[in-house]
mmCIF file of C-alpha atoms in Angstrom:
data_model
loop_
_atom_site.group_PDB
_atom_site.id
_atom_site.type_symbol
_atom_site.label_atom_id
_atom_site.label_comp_id
_atom_site.label_asym_id
_atom_site.label_seq_id
_atom_site.Cartn_x
_atom_site.Cartn_y
_atom_site.Cartn_z
ATOM 1 C CA MET L 1 -16.876 -1.786 11.034
ATOM 2 C CA LEU L 2 -15.678 -1.441 7.424
ATOM 3 C CA ASP L 3 -17.939 -0.124 4.684
ATOM 4 C CA THR L 4 -17.763 -1.429 1.103
ATOM 5 C CA ASN L 5 -16.174 1.734 -0.262
ATOM 6 C CA VAL L 6 -13.312 1.499 2.247
ATOM 7 C CA LEU L 7 -12.375 -2.031 1.151
ATOM 8 C CA LEU L 8 -12.492 -0.943 -2.483
ATOM 9 C CA TYR L 9 -10.419 2.101 -1.523
ATOM 10 C CA ASN L 10 -7.817 -0.220 -0.025
ATOM 11 C CA PRO L 11 -8.239 -4.048 -0.170
ATOM 12 C CA ARG L 12 -5.796 -4.386 2.741
ATOM 13 C CA ALA L 13 -7.859 -2.136 4.985
ATOM 14 C CA ILE L 14 -8.262 -4.815 7.651
ATOM 15 C CA TYR L 15 -4.527 -4.577 8.400
ATOM 16 C CA ALA L 16 -4.783 -0.868 9.242
ATOM 17 C CA PHE L 17 -6.389 -1.550 12.646
ATOM 18 C CA PRO L 18 -4.052 -3.497 14.965
ATOM 19 C CA ASP L 19 -5.366 -4.532 18.395
ATOM 20 C CA ALA L 20 -8.967 -4.278 17.165
ATOM 21 C CA ASP L 21 -11.941 -6.406 16.176
ATOM 22 C CA VAL L 22 -12.495 -5.724 12.486
ATOM 23 C CA ILE L 23 -16.086 -6.373 11.429
ATOM 24 C CA ILE L 24 -17.155 -6.873 7.811
ATOM 25 C CA PRO L 25 -20.942 -7.015 7.323
ATOM 26 C CA ASP L 26 -22.268 -9.745 5.008
ATOM 27 C CA ILE L 27 -23.969 -6.994 2.974
ATOM 28 C CA VAL L 28 -20.532 -5.595 2.183
ATOM 29 C CA LEU L 29 -19.334 -8.966 0.868
ATOM 30 C CA GLY L 30 -22.450 -9.179 -1.317
ATOM 31 C CA GLU L 31 -21.728 -5.758 -2.798
ATOM 32 C CA LEU L 32 -18.115 -6.736 -3.459
ATOM 33 C CA ASP L 33 -19.273 -9.873 -5.295
ATOM 34 C CA LYS L 34 -21.441 -7.704 -7.535
ATOM 35 C CA VAL L 35 -18.409 -5.555 -8.371
ATOM 36 C CA LYS L 36 -16.385 -8.636 -9.365
ATOM 37 C CA THR L 37 -18.975 -9.705 -11.964
ATOM 38 C CA SER L 38 -20.051 -6.251 -13.133
ATOM 39 C CA ARG L 39 -18.726 -4.054 -15.933
ATOM 40 C CA ALA L 40 -17.090 -1.773 -13.388
ATOM 41 C CA ASP L 41 -13.614 -0.333 -13.842
ATOM 42 C CA ARG L 42 -11.029 -3.105 -14.126
ATOM 43 C CA GLU L 43 -9.069 -1.733 -11.170
ATOM 44 C CA LEU L 44 -12.170 -1.952 -8.949
ATOM 45 C CA ARG L 45 -12.813 -5.519 -10.083
ATOM 46 C CA TYR L 46 -9.216 -6.380 -9.230
ATOM 47 C CA ARG L 47 -9.549 -4.842 -5.774
ATOM 48 C CA SER L 48 -12.728 -6.778 -5.008
ATOM 49 C CA ARG L 49 -10.979 -10.022 -5.986
ATOM 50 C CA GLU L 50 -8.004 -9.075 -3.807
ATOM 51 C CA ILE L 51 -10.310 -8.672 -0.797
ATOM 52 C CA SER L 52 -11.800 -12.112 -1.439
ATOM 53 C CA ARG L 53 -8.341 -13.655 -1.688
ATOM 54 C CA ILE L 54 -7.262 -12.152 1.639
ATOM 55 C CA LEU L 55 -10.411 -13.373 3.396
ATOM 56 C CA PHE L 56 -10.117 -16.851 1.866
ATOM 57 C CA GLU L 57 -6.575 -17.122 3.222
ATOM 58 C CA LEU L 58 -7.642 -15.979 6.684
ATOM 59 C CA SER L 59 -10.553 -18.439 6.658
ATOM 60 C CA GLU L 60 -8.067 -21.312 6.698
ATOM 61 C CA ASN L 61 -7.417 -20.409 10.346
ATOM 62 C CA GLY L 62 -11.088 -20.617 11.396
ATOM 63 C CA ARG L 63 -14.664 -19.620 10.612
ATOM 64 C CA LEU L 64 -14.930 -15.987 9.612
ATOM 65 C CA THR L 65 -18.395 -15.756 11.154
ATOM 66 C CA ASP L 66 -16.901 -16.787 14.526
ATOM 67 C CA GLY L 67 -13.913 -14.467 14.193
ATOM 68 C CA VAL L 68 -10.377 -15.282 13.044
ATOM 69 C CA SER L 69 -7.273 -14.006 14.812
ATOM 70 C CA PHE L 70 -4.614 -12.418 12.630
ATOM 71 C CA GLY L 71 -1.595 -10.170 12.994
ATOM 72 C CA LYS L 72 -1.050 -8.935 16.533
ATOM 73 C CA ASN L 73 -4.137 -9.099 18.756
ATOM 74 C CA SER L 74 -6.552 -8.454 15.881
ATOM 75 C CA ILE L 75 -9.680 -10.373 14.903
ATOM 76 C CA VAL L 76 -11.621 -10.209 11.654
ATOM 77 C CA ARG L 77 -15.256 -11.276 11.708
ATOM 78 C CA VAL L 78 -18.057 -11.403 9.146
ATOM 79 C CA MET L 79 -21.436 -10.510 10.669
ATOM 80 C CA ASN L 80 -24.835 -11.266 9.153
ATOM 81 C CA PHE L 81 -27.797 -8.931 9.106
ATOM 82 C CA ASP L 82 -30.674 -10.416 11.132
ATOM 83 C CA PRO L 83 -33.943 -8.425 10.925
ATOM 84 C CA ALA L 84 -35.311 -10.408 13.892
ATOM 85 C CA LYS L 85 -32.855 -8.624 16.170
ATOM 86 C CA GLY L 86 -34.480 -5.286 15.480
ATOM 87 C CA ALA L 87 -33.039 -2.001 14.284
ATOM 88 C CA PRO L 88 -32.141 1.315 15.880
ATOM 89 C CA VAL L 89 -34.513 4.252 15.755
ATOM 90 C CA LEU L 90 -34.273 6.170 12.424
ATOM 91 C CA SER L 91 -32.889 3.039 10.766
ATOM 92 C CA GLY L 92 -34.562 0.131 9.023
ATOM 93 C CA SER L 93 -33.563 -2.545 6.530
ATOM 94 C CA LYS L 94 -34.328 -0.847 3.235
ATOM 95 C CA ASN L 95 -30.773 -0.480 1.985
ATOM 96 C CA SER L 96 -27.205 -1.544 2.752
ATOM 97 C CA ASP L 97 -26.471 1.533 4.886
ATOM 98 C CA ASP L 98 -29.428 0.753 7.147
ATOM 99 C CA ARG L 99 -28.376 -2.885 7.460
ATOM 100 C CA ILE L 100 -24.807 -1.954 8.372
ATOM 101 C CA LEU L 101 -26.113 0.449 11.029
ATOM 102 C CA SER L 102 -28.355 -2.327 12.340
ATOM 103 C CA ILE L 103 -25.333 -4.621 12.759
ATOM 104 C CA VAL L 104 -23.586 -1.864 14.728
ATOM 105 C CA TYR L 105 -26.727 -1.711 16.862
ATOM 106 C CA TYR L 106 -26.526 -5.497 17.514
ATOM 107 C CA ILE L 107 -22.905 -5.215 18.632
ATOM 108 C CA LYS L 108 -23.591 -2.360 21.013
ATOM 109 C CA GLN L 109 -26.566 -4.206 22.502
ATOM 110 C CA GLU L 110 -24.805 -7.548 22.886
ATOM 111 C CA ASP L 111 -21.517 -6.122 24.220
ATOM 112 C CA SER L 112 -22.977 -3.695 26.769
ATOM 113 C CA GLY L 113 -22.423 -0.526 24.817
ATOM 114 C CA ARG L 114 -18.966 -1.463 23.551
ATOM 115 C CA PRO L 115 -17.647 1.408 21.392
ATOM 116 C CA VAL L 116 -17.952 0.766 17.661
ATOM 117 C CA THR L 117 -16.525 2.900 14.867
ATOM 118 C CA ILE L 118 -17.709 2.830 11.253
ATOM 119 C CA VAL L 119 -14.984 3.508 8.700
ATOM 120 C CA THR L 120 -16.520 4.870 5.506
ATOM 121 C CA ASN L 121 -16.113 7.276 2.598
ATOM 122 C CA ASP L 122 -19.883 7.593 2.182
ATOM 123 C CA LEU L 123 -21.342 10.962 3.223
ATOM 124 C CA ASN L 124 -24.863 9.541 3.524
ATOM 125 C CA MET L 125 -23.620 6.806 5.862
ATOM 126 C CA LEU L 126 -21.720 9.405 7.906
ATOM 127 C CA LEU L 127 -24.847 11.543 8.373
ATOM 128 C CA LYS L 128 -27.009 8.584 9.388
ATOM 129 C CA ALA L 129 -24.399 7.283 11.827
ATOM 130 C CA GLN L 130 -23.920 10.691 13.429
ATOM 131 C CA THR L 131 -27.686 11.006 13.886
ATOM 132 C CA LEU L 132 -27.597 7.740 15.829
ATOM 133 C CA GLY L 133 -24.560 8.800 17.867
ATOM 134 C CA ILE L 134 -22.202 6.308 16.200
ATOM 135 C CA LYS L 135 -18.561 7.278 15.767
ATOM 136 C CA VAL L 136 -17.375 7.558 12.164
ATOM 137 C CA GLU L 137 -13.858 7.690 10.714
ATOM 138 C CA HIS L 138 -12.928 8.798 7.209
ATOM 139 C CA PRO L 139 -9.737 7.273 5.753
ATOM 140 C CA GLY L 140 -7.280 9.888 4.507
ATOM 141 C CA GLU L 141 -5.336 9.940 1.238
ATOM 142 C CA GLU L 142 -2.416 8.104 2.816
ATOM 143 C CA PHE L 143 -4.778 5.141 3.318
ATOM 144 C CA ALA L 144 -5.394 4.807 -0.438
ATOM 145 C CA TYR L 145 -4.324 1.742 -2.381
ATOM 146 C CA SER L 146 -1.920 2.478 -5.219
ATOM 147 C CA GLY L 147 -3.200 1.222 -8.557
ATOM 148 C CA ILE L 148 0.254 1.559 -10.111
ATOM 149 C CA LYS L 149 2.354 -1.264 -8.761
ATOM 150 C CA ARG L 150 5.933 -0.620 -7.784
ATOM 151 C CA ALA L 151 6.993 2.423 -9.787
ATOM 152 C CA LEU L 152 10.019 4.253 -8.444
ATOM 153 C CA PHE L 153 9.651 7.818 -7.209
ATOM 154 C CA LYS L 154 5.875 7.988 -7.048
ATOM 155 C CA LEU L 155 4.553 11.525 -6.867
ATOM 156 C CA LYS L 156 2.488 12.337 -3.757
ATOM 157 C CA ALA L 157 3.162 9.021 -2.047
ATOM 158 C CA GLN L 158 6.912 9.415 -2.406
ATOM 159 C CA LYS L 159 6.874 12.974 -1.050
ATOM 160 C CA ARG L 160 4.857 11.907 1.997
ATOM 161 C CA ALA L 161 7.197 9.005 2.689
ATOM 162 C CA VAL L 162 10.225 11.314 2.529
ATOM 163 C CA TRP L 163 8.729 13.894 4.891
ATOM 164 C CA THR L 164 7.430 11.233 7.269
ATOM 165 C CA ALA L 165 10.882 9.666 7.474
ATOM 166 C CA ALA L 166 12.421 13.098 7.976
ATOM 167 C CA GLY L 167 9.972 13.885 10.759
ATOM 168 C CA VAL L 168 10.665 10.600 12.536
ATOM 169 C CA ALA L 169 14.407 11.156 12.177
ATOM 170 C CA ALA L 170 13.977 14.610 13.719
ATOM 171 C CA VAL L 171 12.144 13.135 16.722
ATOM 172 C CA ILE L 172 14.845 10.502 17.241
ATOM 173 C CA ALA L 173 17.617 13.100 16.965
ATOM 174 C CA LEU L 174 15.903 15.422 19.455
ATOM 175 C CA ILE L 175 15.506 12.598 21.953
ATOM 176 C CA ALA L 176 19.142 11.564 21.541
ATOM 177 C CA PHE L 177 20.521 15.032 22.284
ATOM 178 C CA PHE L 178 17.789 16.304 24.634
ATOM 179 C CA PRO L 179 16.475 13.384 26.764
ATOM 180 C CA GLN L 180 14.008 15.645 28.538
ATOM 181 C CA ILE L 181 12.026 15.858 25.295
ATOM 182 C CA ALA L 182 11.277 12.144 25.620
ATOM 183 C CA ASN L 183 9.541 12.904 28.900
ATOM 184 C CA HIS L 184 7.655 15.788 27.288
ATOM 185 C CA LEU L 185 6.443 13.472 24.514
ATOM 186 C CA GLY L 186 5.626 10.710 26.978
ATOM 187 C CA LEU L 187 7.913 8.193 25.241
ATOM 188 C CA ARG L 188 9.263 6.740 28.469
ATOM 189 C CA GLN L 189 5.947 6.295 30.237
ATOM 190 C CA SER L 190 3.847 4.911 27.409
ATOM 191 C CA PRO L 191 4.175 3.706 23.791
ATOM 192 C CA ILE L 192 1.301 6.062 22.948
ATOM 193 C CA ILE L 193 2.430 9.668 22.584
ATOM 194 C CA PRO L 194 0.110 12.185 24.303
ATOM 195 C CA GLU L 195 -1.301 15.168 22.481
ATOM 196 C CA GLU L 196 0.628 17.780 24.462
ATOM 197 C CA GLY L 197 3.909 17.212 22.611
ATOM 198 C CA PRO L 198 5.079 19.326 19.641
ATOM 199 C CA PRO L 199 2.049 18.844 17.326
ATOM 200 C CA SER L 200 3.782 18.292 13.972
ATOM 201 C CA LEU L 201 6.364 15.834 15.305
ATOM 202 C CA VAL L 202 3.827 13.976 17.424
ATOM 203 C CA LYS L 203 1.522 13.544 14.440
ATOM 204 C CA GLN L 204 4.343 12.253 12.245
ATOM 205 C CA TRP L 205 5.501 9.857 14.965
ATOM 206 C CA GLU L 206 1.995 8.520 15.549
ATOM 207 C CA ARG L 207 1.508 7.970 11.800
ATOM 208 C CA TYR L 208 4.862 6.208 11.667
ATOM 209 C CA GLN L 209 3.922 3.880 14.544
ATOM 210 C CA SER L 210 0.529 3.147 12.979
ATOM 211 C CA ASP L 211 2.105 2.293 9.604
ATOM 212 C CA VAL L 212 4.743 0.036 11.186
ATOM 213 C CA ASN L 213 2.205 -1.820 13.347
ATOM 214 C CA ALA L 214 -0.135 -2.412 10.409
ATOM 215 C CA LEU L 215 2.684 -3.751 8.222
ATOM 216 C CA LYS L 216 3.978 -6.054 10.960
ATOM 217 C CA ALA L 217 0.450 -7.403 11.409
ATOM 218 C CA GLN L 218 0.356 -8.196 7.677
ATOM 219 C CA ILE L 219 3.703 -9.986 7.942
ATOM 220 C CA ASP L 220 2.514 -12.109 10.887
ATOM 221 C CA THR L 221 -0.591 -13.158 8.950
ATOM 222 C CA TYR L 222 1.340 -14.114 5.818
ATOM 223 C CA GLU L 223 3.907 -16.044 7.873
ATOM 224 C CA THR L 224 1.090 -18.101 9.406
ATOM 225 C CA ILE L 225 -0.237 -18.975 5.945
ATOM 226 C CA LEU L 226 3.238 -19.808 4.589
ATOM 227 C CA LYS L 227 3.867 -22.267 7.444
ATOM 228 C CA LYS L 228 0.964 -24.300 6.078
ATOM 229 C CA ARG L 229 1.523 -23.568 2.376
ATOM 230 C CA PRO L 230 5.178 -22.614 1.731
ATOM 231 C CA LYS L 231 4.541 -22.174 -1.999
ATOM 232 C CA ASP L 232 1.434 -19.995 -1.762
ATOM 233 C CA MET L 233 2.149 -17.389 -4.436
ATOM 234 C CA GLY L 234 -0.208 -14.737 -3.091
ATOM 235 C CA SER L 235 1.298 -14.930 0.389
ATOM 236 C CA LEU L 236 4.895 -14.877 -0.863
ATOM 237 C CA VAL L 237 4.207 -11.724 -2.864
ATOM 238 C CA GLY L 238 2.109 -10.249 -0.055
ATOM 239 C CA ILE L 239 4.811 -10.666 2.576
ATOM 240 C CA GLY L 240 7.398 -9.358 0.126
ATOM 241 C CA ASN L 241 5.278 -6.253 -0.424
ATOM 242 C CA ALA L 242 4.823 -5.799 3.332
ATOM 243 C CA TYR L 243 8.578 -5.976 3.942
ATOM 244 C CA TYR L 244 9.150 -3.603 1.014
ATOM 245 C CA ASN L 245 6.740 -1.044 2.498
ATOM 246 C CA LEU L 246 8.258 -1.528 5.955
ATOM 247 C CA GLY L 247 11.657 -0.782 4.469
ATOM 248 C CA LYS L 248 10.329 2.398 2.868
ATOM 249 C CA VAL L 249 8.640 3.574 6.072
ATOM 250 C CA THR L 250 11.556 2.805 8.434
ATOM 251 C CA THR L 251 14.427 3.279 5.907
ATOM 252 C CA LYS L 252 15.989 0.081 7.313
ATOM 253 C CA PRO L 253 17.797 -1.991 4.632
ATOM 254 C CA GLU L 254 17.219 -5.280 6.474
ATOM 255 C CA TYR L 255 13.521 -5.126 5.562
ATOM 256 C CA HIS L 256 14.379 -4.680 1.881
ATOM 257 C CA LYS L 257 16.635 -7.746 2.176
ATOM 258 C CA GLU L 258 13.717 -9.733 3.578
ATOM 259 C CA ALA L 259 11.491 -8.564 0.713
ATOM 260 C CA LEU L 260 14.199 -9.653 -1.728
ATOM 261 C CA LYS L 261 14.169 -13.159 -0.236
ATOM 262 C CA TYR L 262 10.408 -13.600 -0.648
ATOM 263 C CA TYR L 263 10.302 -12.167 -4.176
ATOM 264 C CA LYS L 264 12.989 -14.666 -5.188
ATOM 265 C CA ARG L 265 10.933 -17.510 -3.721
ATOM 266 C CA ALA L 266 7.894 -16.293 -5.658
ATOM 267 C CA LEU L 267 9.895 -16.191 -8.900
ATOM 268 C CA GLU L 268 11.006 -19.780 -8.375
ATOM 269 C CA ILE L 269 7.313 -20.664 -8.695
ATOM 270 C CA GLU L 270 6.423 -18.198 -11.484
ATOM 271 C CA PRO L 271 9.657 -17.134 -13.232
ATOM 272 C CA ASN L 272 7.751 -15.188 -15.921
ATOM 273 C CA ASN L 273 5.809 -13.017 -13.485
ATOM 274 C CA SER L 274 6.760 -9.513 -14.666
ATOM 275 C CA SER L 275 5.207 -7.746 -11.693
ATOM 276 C CA VAL L 276 7.216 -9.707 -9.130
ATOM 277 C CA ARG L 277 10.425 -9.379 -11.149
ATOM 278 C CA ASN L 278 9.864 -5.630 -11.307
ATOM 279 C CA ASP L 279 9.499 -5.647 -7.500
ATOM 280 C CA LEU L 280 12.701 -7.668 -7.185
ATOM 281 C CA ALA L 281 14.525 -5.100 -9.329
ATOM 282 C CA MET L 282 13.304 -2.310 -7.067
ATOM 283 C CA GLU L 283 14.714 -4.021 -4.011
ATOM 284 C CA TYR L 284 18.085 -4.397 -5.718
ATOM 285 C CA TYR L 285 17.915 -0.689 -6.496
ATOM 286 C CA TYR L 286 17.111 0.304 -2.912
ATOM 287 C CA LEU L 287 20.011 -1.855 -1.705
ATOM 288 C CA GLY L 288 22.397 -0.085 -4.100
ATOM 289 C CA MET L 289 22.743 -3.024 -6.521
ATOM 290 C CA ASN L 290 22.022 -1.039 -9.684
ATOM 291 C CA ASP L 291 23.501 -3.526 -12.146
ATOM 292 C CA LEU L 292 21.296 -6.329 -10.828
ATOM 293 C CA ALA L 293 18.278 -4.012 -10.879
ATOM 294 C CA VAL L 294 18.897 -3.114 -14.523
ATOM 295 C CA SER L 295 19.434 -6.768 -15.447
ATOM 296 C CA GLU L 296 16.087 -7.787 -13.919
ATOM 297 C CA LEU L 297 14.212 -4.888 -15.534
ATOM 298 C CA GLU L 298 15.703 -5.671 -18.943
ATOM 299 C CA ARG L 299 14.433 -9.224 -18.560
ATOM 300 C CA VAL L 300 10.971 -7.849 -17.734
ATOM 301 C CA ILE L 301 10.746 -5.787 -20.942
ATOM 302 C CA LYS L 302 12.174 -8.693 -22.922
ATOM 303 C CA ASP L 303 9.346 -10.913 -21.672
ATOM 304 C CA ASP L 304 6.676 -8.183 -21.730
ATOM 305 C CA LYS L 305 7.457 -5.312 -24.098
ATOM 306 C CA ASP L 306 4.400 -3.343 -22.900
ATOM 307 C CA TYR L 307 5.265 -3.355 -19.181
ATOM 308 C CA TYR L 308 5.624 0.421 -18.876
ATOM 309 C CA GLN L 309 6.565 0.442 -15.160
ATOM 310 C CA ALA L 310 9.814 -1.366 -16.027
ATOM 311 C CA TYR L 311 10.695 1.225 -18.693
ATOM 312 C CA TYR L 312 9.995 3.990 -16.178
ATOM 313 C CA ASN L 313 12.194 2.366 -13.531
ATOM 314 C CA LEU L 314 15.010 1.859 -16.038
ATOM 315 C CA GLY L 315 14.766 5.538 -16.939
ATOM 316 C CA VAL L 316 15.021 6.599 -13.300
ATOM 317 C CA ILE L 317 18.014 4.347 -12.659
ATOM 318 C CA LYS L 318 19.876 5.570 -15.741
ATOM 319 C CA MET L 319 19.058 9.193 -14.958
ATOM 320 C CA ASN L 320 20.373 8.903 -11.388
ATOM 321 C CA ASP L 321 23.240 6.464 -11.848
ATOM 322 C CA PRO L 322 26.299 7.945 -10.070
ATOM 323 C CA SER L 323 28.567 4.951 -10.717
ATOM 324 C CA ASN L 324 29.967 6.084 -14.052
ATOM 325 C CA THR L 325 30.322 9.843 -14.448
ATOM 326 C CA LYS L 326 32.087 9.433 -17.811
ATOM 327 C CA GLU L 327 28.936 7.869 -19.218
ATOM 328 C CA TYR L 328 26.624 10.449 -17.605
ATOM 329 C CA PHE L 329 25.272 12.085 -20.755
ATOM 330 C CA LYS L 330 25.062 8.756 -22.536
ATOM 331 C CA ASN L 331 22.963 7.498 -19.606
ATOM 332 C CA LEU L 332 20.751 10.591 -19.837
ATOM 333 C CA THR L 333 20.073 9.886 -23.507
ATOM 334 C CA LYS L 334 19.210 6.269 -22.687
ATOM 335 C CA ALA L 335 16.960 7.406 -19.834
ATOM 336 C CA LYS L 336 15.130 9.704 -22.241
ATOM 337 C CA GLU L 337 14.480 6.743 -24.562
ATOM 338 C CA TYR L 338 12.933 4.804 -21.681
ATOM 339 C CA PHE L 339 10.757 7.750 -20.604
ATOM 340 C CA ASN L 340 9.569 8.282 -24.180
ATOM 341 C CA LYS L 341 8.546 4.628 -24.225
ATOM 342 C CA VAL L 342 6.553 5.171 -21.021
ATOM 343 C CA VAL L 343 4.675 8.066 -22.627
ATOM 344 C CA GLU L 344 4.016 5.996 -25.753
ATOM 345 C CA LEU L 345 2.635 3.042 -23.775
ATOM 346 C CA THR L 346 0.521 5.000 -21.286
ATOM 347 C CA GLU L 347 -1.173 7.640 -23.474
ATOM 348 C CA ALA L 348 -4.375 5.565 -23.704
ATOM 349 C CA LYS L 349 -4.170 4.090 -20.187
ATOM 350 C CA PRO L 350 -5.663 6.161 -17.345
ATOM 351 C CA ALA L 351 -3.882 3.992 -14.762
ATOM 352 C CA GLY L 352 -0.517 5.102 -16.154
ATOM 353 C CA SER L 353 -1.294 8.798 -16.522
ATOM 354 C CA ARG L 354 0.651 9.793 -13.397
ATOM 355 C CA LEU L 355 3.751 7.999 -14.643
ATOM 356 C CA ALA L 356 3.323 9.621 -18.052
ATOM 357 C CA LEU L 357 3.255 13.090 -16.485
ATOM 358 C CA GLN L 358 6.364 12.353 -14.443
ATOM 359 C CA ALA L 359 8.097 10.827 -17.475
ATOM 360 C CA ARG L 360 7.409 13.986 -19.513
ATOM 361 C CA ASP L 361 8.822 16.096 -16.685
ATOM 362 C CA TYR L 362 12.000 13.993 -16.639
ATOM 363 C CA ILE L 363 12.291 14.285 -20.419
ATOM 364 C CA SER L 364 12.187 18.085 -20.095
ATOM 365 C CA GLN L 365 14.887 17.979 -17.423
ATOM 366 C CA ILE L 366 17.077 15.735 -19.557
ATOM 367 C CA ASP L 367 16.614 17.967 -22.619
ATOM 368 C CA ALA L 368 17.691 20.990 -20.591
ATOM 369 C CA GLN L 369 20.848 19.227 -19.392
ATOM 370 C CA LEU L 370 21.722 17.907 -22.848
ATOM 371 C CA GLU L 371 21.194 21.335 -24.402
ATOM 372 C CA ALA L 372 23.409 22.955 -21.767
ATOM 373 C CA HIS L 373 26.057 20.372 -22.606
ATOM 374 C CA GLY L 374 25.828 21.219 -26.294
ATOM 375 C CA ASP L 375 23.719 18.221 -27.391
ATOM 376 C CA LYS L 376 20.597 19.333 -29.237
ATOM 377 C CA PRO L 377 17.568 17.374 -27.942
ATOM 378 C CA GLN L 378 15.931 15.190 -30.549
ATOM 379 C CA ALA L 379 12.358 16.014 -31.558
ATOM 380 C CA GLN L 380 9.782 13.793 -29.872
#
């Protein structure tokens, strides 16, 4: 059972629960509609619209109130609050929390005590649910939806991805050289790793499996939509993003190649879409095609001179380009120009503040290298 705040926290929350029935109360949809037409933060309004888009696409496969299959063995269902069905003790119908708890009560009554979990960020909801003996989960930071789309070398998210990949690699290496560890972790008996394995590696492996399963469920859903509507822009971008994230999680280049294919198809429909072209450039970069990445990013800033993510990505590529050591310091100077542009464009934009901080840090690093080389950094 997903609360409103969870869907606003991450519009793709339904994909995070493979092999489950995902319930969205009608009260939640009503609250999301209010966000779309309110004077709320623009990012929140965007997220509420994104949720609606996802549900509209899924509704093409059946009635949401009856339940629609998606991904692998998952079902999403919208449930209505019905006061005639009664309410649990300590709950009523005065507010949305009470109504959501009442729907949980219906499910447990109708399905012979079937376990139900509420996923929420709301402390008040948590306390009420615990009083009624209902299980509650709180999504962690890794579940958050990034408001900055496709910027290379994101701060916390990038660090977590690196350490997760390193942890998974460590597990694989241990199993390769010491097969008995596979037995200890339970990898041969069951796809689910028991808790008695080495805690840090088990946790990283479980997170890895959860991420991969959720992304593959997204891909399956988008593929179903694209079979009916091959030129659906939202689905082409969505499946491209899913393959991109799968490539980052698994470090397998074939997923980045798949993302590349879908971004190209999307650009055939909307060639001036800066966001998708920026994504395409990133995939070229991850596949080692730096010249193509730079070419695409230069087209982005030609079409949209205020697209600060493209300037940031150009700065990162120039700063880390190993292909031409003779031009190294020239590339550093060019990278500094791009990072200065990021700072200029994001000073008054809260959504770009993280990139601005990172850009300033890179500028300091570049200045230090140029000064050590004998080039006096220019005043900013």
